[in-house]
Amino acid sequence: MYRDLTRGSITKSLLLFALPMIAGNLLQQFYNIADTLIVGQALGKNALAAVGSAYTLMTFLTSILLGLSMGSGALFSIYLGKGDRSSLHSAVAHAFGLIFLVTVLLNLAVYLFLDPILRFLQIPTELYSSMREYLVLIFAGIAATFLYNFFACLLRAAGNSAVPLLFLGTAAISAIMNIVLDLVFVLVFHWGVAGAAIATVFSQYVSGIGLTLYSFARCRDLLPSRKELRWNPKILREICDLSLLTCAQQSAMNFGILLVQRLG
C-alpha cells in the first residue's frame, strides 16, 4: 500500500503516514524494556545495570545504521517523485551495499575492540563480565537492525509506513516472543543476561528477515534487477551527501550519552 502524499488533505496524509512510524519506533524500544524489567527482577541490580549500560552502546551503533538508512530513503523519495525508476533501482543497490559494508565493519570493530571499548567507558569491575557477556551476544543482532531499518526506509520513501509497523507488529509478535523467551531463558534455563540477549537477537531477526522477505515478494518494483547492478559513482556520492548528515545527526546525541555514562 503506497500512499500518495501529494493528494488529499495534508493533515490526514501526514497523520496516517507518521502514526505507524511513531508506533513502530516505540515498539522497537520494547526489546530493551523487556530485557531490563525481567533481568532486573530475576537477576538483581548488577545484571540490570549491565544490560542498561549495554543498551546505551547498542543505541549508538543502531543510530549510525538508522541515519544512513534515513539519508538513503530521502534519495529514494527524490527519484520516486521524479518517476526515475532506473536511478531509484541504482540508488537502492548502492545504498544497500554501502550500509551493508558499514554493518560488517561495525560488527568487526565491536568484536575486535570490545574490551578497549568497555575500558574506555569505565565499566565498574562488578559489571564488566556481565556486560561483556551480554554485548557479545547482542552485537549479533546488528545485521537484523540493518535489514529492518533499510527496508523500512525504502518502503516509507514510497509512502508505505504501515508495512514496517506490521513487521514490528511482527514486533507485537516479536515483542511478545521476546518477553516469553526472556522468561524461559532467564527463569527456566537460568542463562542469566545471556538468555536476555539471545531472546532479543532472535526477535530482531524475526522483524528484519520478515520485512526483507516482504519487500522482495510484494515490492519487487522498488528493487533493482541483476542487469541494473552497475557501479555509478554519481549516485553513490548523492547517497553519501545525504546519509552522512543524517548519520551524524542521529548518532551525535547518543555518542554524547555514552560520554556522560563514562563520566558517571
PDB file of C-alpha atoms in Angstrom:
ATOM      1  CA  MET A   1       0.000   0.000   0.000  1.00  0.00           C
ATOM      2  CA  TYR A   2       1.736   3.164  -1.244  1.00  0.00           C
ATOM      3  CA  ARG A   3       0.229   6.470  -0.134  1.00  0.00           C
ATOM      4  CA  ASP A   4       0.476   9.465  -2.470  1.00  0.00           C
ATOM      5  CA  LEU A   5       1.289  12.295  -0.057  1.00  0.00           C
ATOM      6  CA  THR A   6       0.731  14.942  -2.753  1.00  0.00           C
ATOM      7  CA  ARG A   7      -3.030  14.317  -2.914  1.00  0.00           C
ATOM      8  CA  GLY A   8      -5.882  14.972  -0.486  1.00  0.00           C
ATOM      9  CA  SER A   9      -5.779  16.528   2.977  1.00  0.00           C
ATOM     10  CA  ILE A  10      -2.231  17.368   4.108  1.00  0.00           C
ATOM     11  CA  THR A  11      -3.055  16.839   7.803  1.00  0.00           C
ATOM     12  CA  LYS A  12      -4.745  13.495   7.226  1.00  0.00           C
ATOM     13  CA  SER A  13      -1.944  12.269   4.952  1.00  0.00           C
ATOM     14  CA  LEU A  14       0.758  13.250   7.440  1.00  0.00           C
ATOM     15  CA  LEU A  15      -1.052  11.641  10.364  1.00  0.00           C
ATOM     16  CA  LEU A  16      -1.735   8.404   8.504  1.00  0.00           C
ATOM     17  CA  PHE A  17       1.905   8.279   7.443  1.00  0.00           C
ATOM     18  CA  ALA A  18       3.500   9.377  10.737  1.00  0.00           C
ATOM     19  CA  LEU A  19       1.485   7.434  13.311  1.00  0.00           C
ATOM     20  CA  PRO A  20       2.660   3.973  12.181  1.00  0.00           C
ATOM     21  CA  MET A  21       6.249   5.282  12.234  1.00  0.00           C
ATOM     22  CA  ILE A  22       5.836   6.586  15.796  1.00  0.00           C
ATOM     23  CA  ALA A  23       4.240   3.341  16.924  1.00  0.00           C
ATOM     24  CA  GLY A  24       6.979   1.346  15.213  1.00  0.00           C
ATOM     25  CA  ASN A  25       9.710   3.324  16.961  1.00  0.00           C
ATOM     26  CA  LEU A  26       8.005   2.792  20.307  1.00  0.00           C
ATOM     27  CA  LEU A  27       7.763  -0.941  19.702  1.00  0.00           C
ATOM     28  CA  GLN A  28      11.469  -1.088  18.844  1.00  0.00           C
ATOM     29  CA  GLN A  29      12.277   0.310  22.293  1.00  0.00           C
ATOM     30  CA  PHE A  30      10.288  -2.506  23.863  1.00  0.00           C
ATOM     31  CA  TYR A  31      13.064  -5.041  23.353  1.00  0.00           C
ATOM     32  CA  ASN A  32      15.317  -3.369  25.902  1.00  0.00           C
ATOM     33  CA  ILE A  33      12.450  -2.544  28.254  1.00  0.00           C
ATOM     34  CA  ALA A  34      11.555  -6.240  28.427  1.00  0.00           C
ATOM     35  CA  ASP A  35      15.189  -7.205  28.992  1.00  0.00           C
ATOM     36  CA  THR A  36      15.732  -4.680  31.777  1.00  0.00           C
ATOM     37  CA  LEU A  37      12.457  -5.473  33.572  1.00  0.00           C
ATOM     38  CA  ILE A  38      12.953  -9.233  33.565  1.00  0.00           C
ATOM     39  CA  VAL A  39      16.702  -9.138  34.218  1.00  0.00           C
ATOM     40  CA  GLY A  40      16.248  -6.564  36.997  1.00  0.00           C
ATOM     41  CA  GLN A  41      13.586  -8.622  38.741  1.00  0.00           C
ATOM     42  CA  ALA A  42      15.218 -12.022  38.260  1.00  0.00           C
ATOM     43  CA  LEU A  43      18.968 -11.376  38.425  1.00  0.00           C
ATOM     44  CA  GLY A  44      19.402  -8.301  40.589  1.00  0.00           C
ATOM     45  CA  LYS A  45      20.794  -4.791  40.343  1.00  0.00           C
ATOM     46  CA  ASN A  46      24.216  -5.640  38.867  1.00  0.00           C
ATOM     47  CA  ALA A  47      22.707  -7.549  35.959  1.00  0.00           C
ATOM     48  CA  LEU A  48      20.189  -4.746  35.447  1.00  0.00           C
ATOM     49  CA  ALA A  49      22.969  -2.139  35.391  1.00  0.00           C
ATOM     50  CA  ALA A  50      24.955  -4.238  32.897  1.00  0.00           C
ATOM     51  CA  VAL A  51      22.012  -4.548  30.482  1.00  0.00           C
ATOM     52  CA  GLY A  52      21.135  -0.861  30.857  1.00  0.00           C
ATOM     53  CA  SER A  53      24.712   0.229  30.162  1.00  0.00           C
ATOM     54  CA  ALA A  54      24.942  -2.099  27.167  1.00  0.00           C
ATOM     55  CA  TYR A  55      21.756  -0.588  25.747  1.00  0.00           C
ATOM     56  CA  THR A  56      23.393   2.856  25.523  1.00  0.00           C
ATOM     57  CA  LEU A  57      26.188   1.452  23.367  1.00  0.00           C
ATOM     58  CA  MET A  58      23.773  -0.523  21.181  1.00  0.00           C
ATOM     59  CA  THR A  59      21.610   2.575  20.689  1.00  0.00           C
ATOM     60  CA  PHE A  60      24.666   4.475  19.451  1.00  0.00           C
ATOM     61  CA  LEU A  61      25.548   1.743  16.934  1.00  0.00           C
ATOM     62  CA  THR A  62      21.925   1.421  15.818  1.00  0.00           C
ATOM     63  CA  SER A  63      21.672   5.190  15.311  1.00  0.00           C
ATOM     64  CA  ILE A  64      24.537   5.028  12.783  1.00  0.00           C
ATOM     65  CA  LEU A  65      22.661   2.474  10.650  1.00  0.00           C
ATOM     66  CA  LEU A  66      19.363   4.312  11.092  1.00  0.00           C
ATOM     67  CA  GLY A  67      20.936   7.609   9.998  1.00  0.00           C
ATOM     68  CA  LEU A  68      22.443   6.038   6.875  1.00  0.00           C
ATOM     69  CA  SER A  69      19.107   4.385   6.033  1.00  0.00           C
ATOM     70  CA  MET A  70      17.152   7.614   6.539  1.00  0.00           C
ATOM     71  CA  GLY A  71      19.517   9.564   4.283  1.00  0.00           C
ATOM     72  CA  SER A  72      19.220   6.891   1.608  1.00  0.00           C
ATOM     73  CA  GLY A  73      15.447   6.960   1.999  1.00  0.00           C
ATOM     74  CA  ALA A  74      15.451  10.687   1.222  1.00  0.00           C
ATOM     75  CA  LEU A  75      17.201   9.986  -2.089  1.00  0.00           C
ATOM     76  CA  PHE A  76      14.771   7.145  -2.844  1.00  0.00           C
ATOM     77  CA  SER A  77      11.897   9.608  -2.355  1.00  0.00           C
ATOM     78  CA  ILE A  78      13.502  12.115  -4.727  1.00  0.00           C
ATOM     79  CA  TYR A  79      13.836   9.564  -7.527  1.00  0.00           C
ATOM     80  CA  LEU A  80      10.324   8.232  -6.921  1.00  0.00           C
ATOM     81  CA  GLY A  81       8.993  11.791  -7.125  1.00  0.00           C
ATOM     82  CA  LYS A  82      10.785  12.266 -10.443  1.00  0.00           C
ATOM     83  CA  GLY A  83       9.450   8.950 -11.731  1.00  0.00           C
ATOM     84  CA  ASP A  84      13.048   7.870 -12.409  1.00  0.00           C
ATOM     85  CA  ARG A  85      12.879   4.149 -11.707  1.00  0.00           C
ATOM     86  CA  SER A  86      16.288   3.391 -13.186  1.00  0.00           C
ATOM     87  CA  SER A  87      18.041   5.822 -10.828  1.00  0.00           C
ATOM     88  CA  LEU A  88      15.887   4.588  -7.922  1.00  0.00           C
ATOM     89  CA  HIS A  89      16.984   0.998  -8.521  1.00  0.00           C
ATOM     90  CA  SER A  90      20.615   2.048  -8.779  1.00  0.00           C
ATOM     91  CA  ALA A  91      20.317   4.071  -5.558  1.00  0.00           C
ATOM     92  CA  VAL A  92      18.748   1.110  -3.726  1.00  0.00           C
ATOM     93  CA  ALA A  93      21.581  -1.181  -4.833  1.00  0.00           C
ATOM     94  CA  HIS A  94      24.334   1.301  -3.911  1.00  0.00           C
ATOM     95  CA  ALA A  95      22.737   2.210  -0.572  1.00  0.00           C
ATOM     96  CA  PHE A  96      22.268  -1.445   0.353  1.00  0.00           C
ATOM     97  CA  GLY A  97      25.903  -2.189  -0.474  1.00  0.00           C
ATOM     98  CA  LEU A  98      27.187   0.854   1.434  1.00  0.00           C
ATOM     99  CA  ILE A  99      25.144   0.235   4.601  1.00  0.00           C
ATOM    100  CA  PHE A 100      25.877  -3.499   4.477  1.00  0.00           C
ATOM    101  CA  LEU A 101      29.596  -2.681   4.366  1.00  0.00           C
ATOM    102  CA  VAL A 102      29.225  -0.294   7.329  1.00  0.00           C
ATOM    103  CA  THR A 103      27.311  -3.026   9.210  1.00  0.00           C
ATOM    104  CA  VAL A 104      30.115  -5.539   8.630  1.00  0.00           C
ATOM    105  CA  LEU A 105      32.769  -3.017   9.698  1.00  0.00           C
ATOM    106  CA  LEU A 106      30.792  -2.111  12.831  1.00  0.00           C
ATOM    107  CA  ASN A 107      30.436  -5.780  13.735  1.00  0.00           C
ATOM    108  CA  LEU A 108      34.142  -6.401  13.223  1.00  0.00           C
ATOM    109  CA  ALA A 109      35.077  -3.292  15.192  1.00  0.00           C
ATOM    110  CA  VAL A 110      32.911  -4.042  18.213  1.00  0.00           C
ATOM    111  CA  TYR A 111      34.074  -7.651  18.433  1.00  0.00           C
ATOM    112  CA  LEU A 112      37.752  -6.858  17.890  1.00  0.00           C
ATOM    113  CA  PHE A 113      37.797  -3.880  20.250  1.00  0.00           C
ATOM    114  CA  LEU A 114      35.156  -4.898  22.788  1.00  0.00           C
ATOM    115  CA  ASP A 115      37.499  -4.867  25.779  1.00  0.00           C
ATOM    116  CA  PRO A 116      39.077  -1.489  24.896  1.00  0.00           C
ATOM    117  CA  ILE A 117      35.564  -0.059  24.398  1.00  0.00           C
ATOM    118  CA  LEU A 118      34.472  -1.295  27.827  1.00  0.00           C
ATOM    119  CA  ARG A 119      37.635   0.112  29.410  1.00  0.00           C
ATOM    120  CA  PHE A 120      37.027   3.445  27.662  1.00  0.00           C
ATOM    121  CA  LEU A 121      33.505   3.518  29.086  1.00  0.00           C
ATOM    122  CA  GLN A 122      34.990   2.851  32.540  1.00  0.00           C
ATOM    123  CA  ILE A 123      32.626  -0.007  33.305  1.00  0.00           C
ATOM    124  CA  PRO A 124      32.835  -0.932  37.024  1.00  0.00           C
ATOM    125  CA  THR A 125      34.551  -4.233  37.792  1.00  0.00           C
ATOM    126  CA  GLU A 126      31.415  -5.803  39.215  1.00  0.00           C
ATOM    127  CA  LEU A 127      29.506  -5.159  35.962  1.00  0.00           C
ATOM    128  CA  TYR A 128      32.294  -5.908  33.487  1.00  0.00           C
ATOM    129  CA  SER A 129      31.804  -9.650  32.940  1.00  0.00           C
ATOM    130  CA  SER A 130      28.001  -9.463  32.743  1.00  0.00           C
ATOM    131  CA  MET A 131      28.024  -6.522  30.337  1.00  0.00           C
ATOM    132  CA  ARG A 132      30.674  -8.173  28.163  1.00  0.00           C
ATOM    133  CA  GLU A 133      28.678 -11.420  28.022  1.00  0.00           C
ATOM    134  CA  TYR A 134      25.508  -9.536  27.074  1.00  0.00           C
ATOM    135  CA  LEU A 135      27.252  -7.445  24.395  1.00  0.00           C
ATOM    136  CA  VAL A 136      28.996 -10.403  22.739  1.00  0.00           C
ATOM    137  CA  LEU A 137      25.553 -11.874  22.022  1.00  0.00           C
ATOM    138  CA  ILE A 138      23.533  -8.714  21.419  1.00  0.00           C
ATOM    139  CA  PHE A 139      26.005  -7.487  18.772  1.00  0.00           C
ATOM    140  CA  ALA A 140      24.889 -10.432  16.633  1.00  0.00           C
ATOM    141  CA  GLY A 141      21.634  -8.511  16.122  1.00  0.00           C
ATOM    142  CA  ILE A 142      23.284  -5.572  14.324  1.00  0.00           C
ATOM    143  CA  ALA A 143      22.664  -7.252  10.946  1.00  0.00           C
ATOM    144  CA  ALA A 144      18.953  -7.617  11.779  1.00  0.00           C
ATOM    145  CA  THR A 145      18.820  -3.920  12.686  1.00  0.00           C
ATOM    146  CA  PHE A 146      20.375  -3.085   9.320  1.00  0.00           C
ATOM    147  CA  LEU A 147      17.842  -5.196   7.381  1.00  0.00           C
ATOM    148  CA  TYR A 148      14.835  -3.791   9.218  1.00  0.00           C
ATOM    149  CA  ASN A 149      15.845  -0.130   9.003  1.00  0.00           C
ATOM    150  CA  PHE A 150      16.970  -0.284   5.375  1.00  0.00           C
ATOM    151  CA  PHE A 151      13.799  -1.858   4.020  1.00  0.00           C
ATOM    152  CA  ALA A 152      11.595   0.178   6.362  1.00  0.00           C
ATOM    153  CA  CYS A 153      13.121   3.398   4.984  1.00  0.00           C
ATOM    154  CA  LEU A 154      12.719   2.126   1.424  1.00  0.00           C
ATOM    155  CA  LEU A 155       9.008   1.425   1.934  1.00  0.00           C
ATOM    156  CA  ARG A 156       8.474   4.721   3.743  1.00  0.00           C
ATOM    157  CA  ALA A 157      10.138   6.532   0.843  1.00  0.00           C
ATOM    158  CA  ALA A 158       7.437   5.020  -1.362  1.00  0.00           C
ATOM    159  CA  GLY A 159       4.739   6.315   1.020  1.00  0.00           C
ATOM    160  CA  ASN A 160       4.263   3.000   2.824  1.00  0.00           C
ATOM    161  CA  SER A 161       4.710   3.426   6.568  1.00  0.00           C
ATOM    162  CA  ALA A 162       2.182   0.765   7.579  1.00  0.00           C
ATOM    163  CA  VAL A 163       4.103  -2.301   6.441  1.00  0.00           C
ATOM    164  CA  PRO A 164       7.193  -1.567   8.584  1.00  0.00           C
ATOM    165  CA  LEU A 165       4.812  -1.245  11.530  1.00  0.00           C
ATOM    166  CA  LEU A 166       3.243  -4.556  10.536  1.00  0.00           C
ATOM    167  CA  PHE A 167       6.593  -6.216  10.885  1.00  0.00           C
ATOM    168  CA  LEU A 168       7.261  -4.567  14.174  1.00  0.00           C
ATOM    169  CA  GLY A 169       3.764  -5.658  14.655  1.00  0.00           C
ATOM    170  CA  THR A 170       5.636  -8.764  13.920  1.00  0.00           C
ATOM    171  CA  ALA A 171       7.169  -6.887  16.857  1.00  0.00           C
ATOM    172  CA  ALA A 172       3.851  -7.112  18.529  1.00  0.00           C
ATOM    173  CA  ILE A 173       4.518 -10.800  17.897  1.00  0.00           C
ATOM    174  CA  SER A 174       8.257 -10.202  18.159  1.00  0.00           C
ATOM    175  CA  ALA A 175       7.988  -8.224  21.398  1.00  0.00           C
ATOM    176  CA  ILE A 176       5.720 -10.856  22.955  1.00  0.00           C
ATOM    177  CA  MET A 177       8.146 -13.513  21.723  1.00  0.00           C
ATOM    178  CA  ASN A 178      10.983 -11.553  23.328  1.00  0.00           C
ATOM    179  CA  ILE A 179       9.179 -11.475  26.677  1.00  0.00           C
ATOM    180  CA  VAL A 180       8.329 -15.183  26.548  1.00  0.00           C
ATOM    181  CA  LEU A 181      11.873 -16.144  25.539  1.00  0.00           C
ATOM    182  CA  ASP A 182      13.303 -13.820  28.205  1.00  0.00           C
ATOM    183  CA  LEU A 183      11.214 -15.573  30.834  1.00  0.00           C
ATOM    184  CA  VAL A 184      12.117 -19.040  29.540  1.00  0.00           C
ATOM    185  CA  PHE A 185      15.839 -18.391  29.050  1.00  0.00           C
ATOM    186  CA  VAL A 186      16.326 -16.371  32.252  1.00  0.00           C
ATOM    187  CA  LEU A 187      13.924 -18.032  34.699  1.00  0.00           C
ATOM    188  CA  VAL A 188      13.665 -21.595  33.394  1.00  0.00           C
ATOM    189  CA  PHE A 189      17.032 -22.270  31.735  1.00  0.00           C
ATOM    190  CA  HIS A 190      18.925 -19.884  34.069  1.00  0.00           C
ATOM    191  CA  TRP A 191      21.061 -18.458  31.265  1.00  0.00           C
ATOM    192  CA  GLY A 192      21.316 -15.073  33.008  1.00  0.00           C
ATOM    193  CA  VAL A 193      21.968 -11.946  30.928  1.00  0.00           C
ATOM    194  CA  ALA A 194      22.977 -14.186  28.001  1.00  0.00           C
ATOM    195  CA  GLY A 195      19.412 -15.509  27.869  1.00  0.00           C
ATOM    196  CA  ALA A 196      18.006 -11.970  27.651  1.00  0.00           C
ATOM    197  CA  ALA A 197      20.426 -11.156  24.816  1.00  0.00           C
ATOM    198  CA  ILE A 198      19.573 -14.321  22.854  1.00  0.00           C
ATOM    199  CA  ALA A 199      15.851 -13.608  23.187  1.00  0.00           C
ATOM    200  CA  THR A 200      16.308 -10.054  21.887  1.00  0.00           C
ATOM    201  CA  VAL A 201      18.505 -11.057  18.941  1.00  0.00           C
ATOM    202  CA  PHE A 202      16.090 -13.797  17.870  1.00  0.00           C
ATOM    203  CA  SER A 203      13.158 -11.358  17.991  1.00  0.00           C
ATOM    204  CA  GLN A 204      15.104  -8.749  15.998  1.00  0.00           C
ATOM    205  CA  TYR A 205      15.786 -11.244  13.222  1.00  0.00           C
ATOM    206  CA  VAL A 206      12.098 -12.145  13.036  1.00  0.00           C
ATOM    207  CA  SER A 207      11.319  -8.491  12.218  1.00  0.00           C
ATOM    208  CA  GLY A 208      14.346  -7.882   9.997  1.00  0.00           C
ATOM    209  CA  ILE A 209      14.070 -11.014   7.876  1.00  0.00           C
ATOM    210  CA  GLY A 210      10.280 -10.737   7.748  1.00  0.00           C
ATOM    211  CA  LEU A 211      10.389  -7.227   6.295  1.00  0.00           C
ATOM    212  CA  THR A 212      13.143  -8.233   3.858  1.00  0.00           C
ATOM    213  CA  LEU A 213      11.109 -11.163   2.538  1.00  0.00           C
ATOM    214  CA  TYR A 214       8.014  -8.976   2.240  1.00  0.00           C
ATOM    215  CA  SER A 215       9.958  -6.382   0.222  1.00  0.00           C
ATOM    216  CA  PHE A 216      11.232  -8.999  -2.229  1.00  0.00           C
ATOM    217  CA  ALA A 217       7.849 -10.716  -2.514  1.00  0.00           C
ATOM    218  CA  ARG A 218       5.453  -7.745  -2.702  1.00  0.00           C
ATOM    219  CA  CYS A 219       7.526  -4.654  -3.588  1.00  0.00           C
ATOM    220  CA  ARG A 220       9.785  -6.034  -6.299  1.00  0.00           C
ATOM    221  CA  ASP A 221       9.203  -2.913  -8.404  1.00  0.00           C
ATOM    222  CA  LEU A 222      11.279  -0.904  -5.934  1.00  0.00           C
ATOM    223  CA  LEU A 223      14.264  -3.245  -6.161  1.00  0.00           C
ATOM    224  CA  PRO A 224      16.925  -3.495  -8.869  1.00  0.00           C
ATOM    225  CA  SER A 225      17.263  -6.379 -11.300  1.00  0.00           C
ATOM    226  CA  ARG A 226      20.611  -8.070 -11.901  1.00  0.00           C
ATOM    227  CA  LYS A 227      21.093  -6.043 -15.088  1.00  0.00           C
ATOM    228  CA  GLU A 228      20.819  -2.821 -13.077  1.00  0.00           C
ATOM    229  CA  LEU A 229      23.592  -3.747 -10.630  1.00  0.00           C
ATOM    230  CA  ARG A 230      26.161  -1.423 -12.185  1.00  0.00           C
ATOM    231  CA  TRP A 231      28.662   0.905 -10.490  1.00  0.00           C
ATOM    232  CA  ASN A 232      27.528   4.543 -10.511  1.00  0.00           C
ATOM    233  CA  PRO A 233      29.825   6.924  -8.572  1.00  0.00           C
ATOM    234  CA  LYS A 234      27.427   9.869  -9.067  1.00  0.00           C
ATOM    235  CA  ILE A 235      24.601   8.110  -7.227  1.00  0.00           C
ATOM    236  CA  LEU A 236      26.971   6.875  -4.528  1.00  0.00           C
ATOM    237  CA  ARG A 237      28.105  10.482  -3.924  1.00  0.00           C
ATOM    238  CA  GLU A 238      24.470  11.583  -3.637  1.00  0.00           C
ATOM    239  CA  ILE A 239      23.800   8.828  -1.103  1.00  0.00           C
ATOM    240  CA  CYS A 240      26.867   9.825   0.922  1.00  0.00           C
ATOM    241  CA  ASP A 241      25.936  13.528   0.809  1.00  0.00           C
ATOM    242  CA  LEU A 242      22.528  12.806   2.328  1.00  0.00           C
ATOM    243  CA  SER A 243      23.384   9.825   4.537  1.00  0.00           C
ATOM    244  CA  LEU A 244      26.454  11.190   6.290  1.00  0.00           C
ATOM    245  CA  LEU A 245      24.481  14.202   7.525  1.00  0.00           C
ATOM    246  CA  THR A 246      21.575  12.147   8.878  1.00  0.00           C
ATOM    247  CA  CYS A 247      24.056   9.649  10.346  1.00  0.00           C
ATOM    248  CA  ALA A 248      25.874  12.439  12.205  1.00  0.00           C
ATOM    249  CA  GLN A 249      22.561  13.877  13.396  1.00  0.00           C
ATOM    250  CA  GLN A 250      21.255  10.542  14.654  1.00  0.00           C
ATOM    251  CA  SER A 251      24.466   9.399  16.350  1.00  0.00           C
ATOM    252  CA  ALA A 252      25.780  12.656  17.876  1.00  0.00           C
ATOM    253  CA  MET A 253      23.363  12.725  20.810  1.00  0.00           C
ATOM    254  CA  ASN A 254      23.815   9.029  21.554  1.00  0.00           C
ATOM    255  CA  PHE A 255      27.593   9.401  21.492  1.00  0.00           C
ATOM    256  CA  GLY A 256      27.201  12.239  23.985  1.00  0.00           C
ATOM    257  CA  ILE A 257      25.171   9.945  26.242  1.00  0.00           C
ATOM    258  CA  LEU A 258      27.985   7.389  26.059  1.00  0.00           C
ATOM    259  CA  LEU A 259      30.476  10.027  27.190  1.00  0.00           C
ATOM    260  CA  VAL A 260      28.197  11.072  30.058  1.00  0.00           C
ATOM    261  CA  GLN A 261      27.899   7.407  31.060  1.00  0.00           C
ATOM    262  CA  ARG A 262      31.710   7.181  31.035  1.00  0.00           C
ATOM    263  CA  LEU A 263      31.978  10.132  33.421  1.00  0.00           C
ATOM    264  CA  GLY A 264      29.320   8.602  35.683  1.00  0.00           C
TER     265      GLY A 264
END
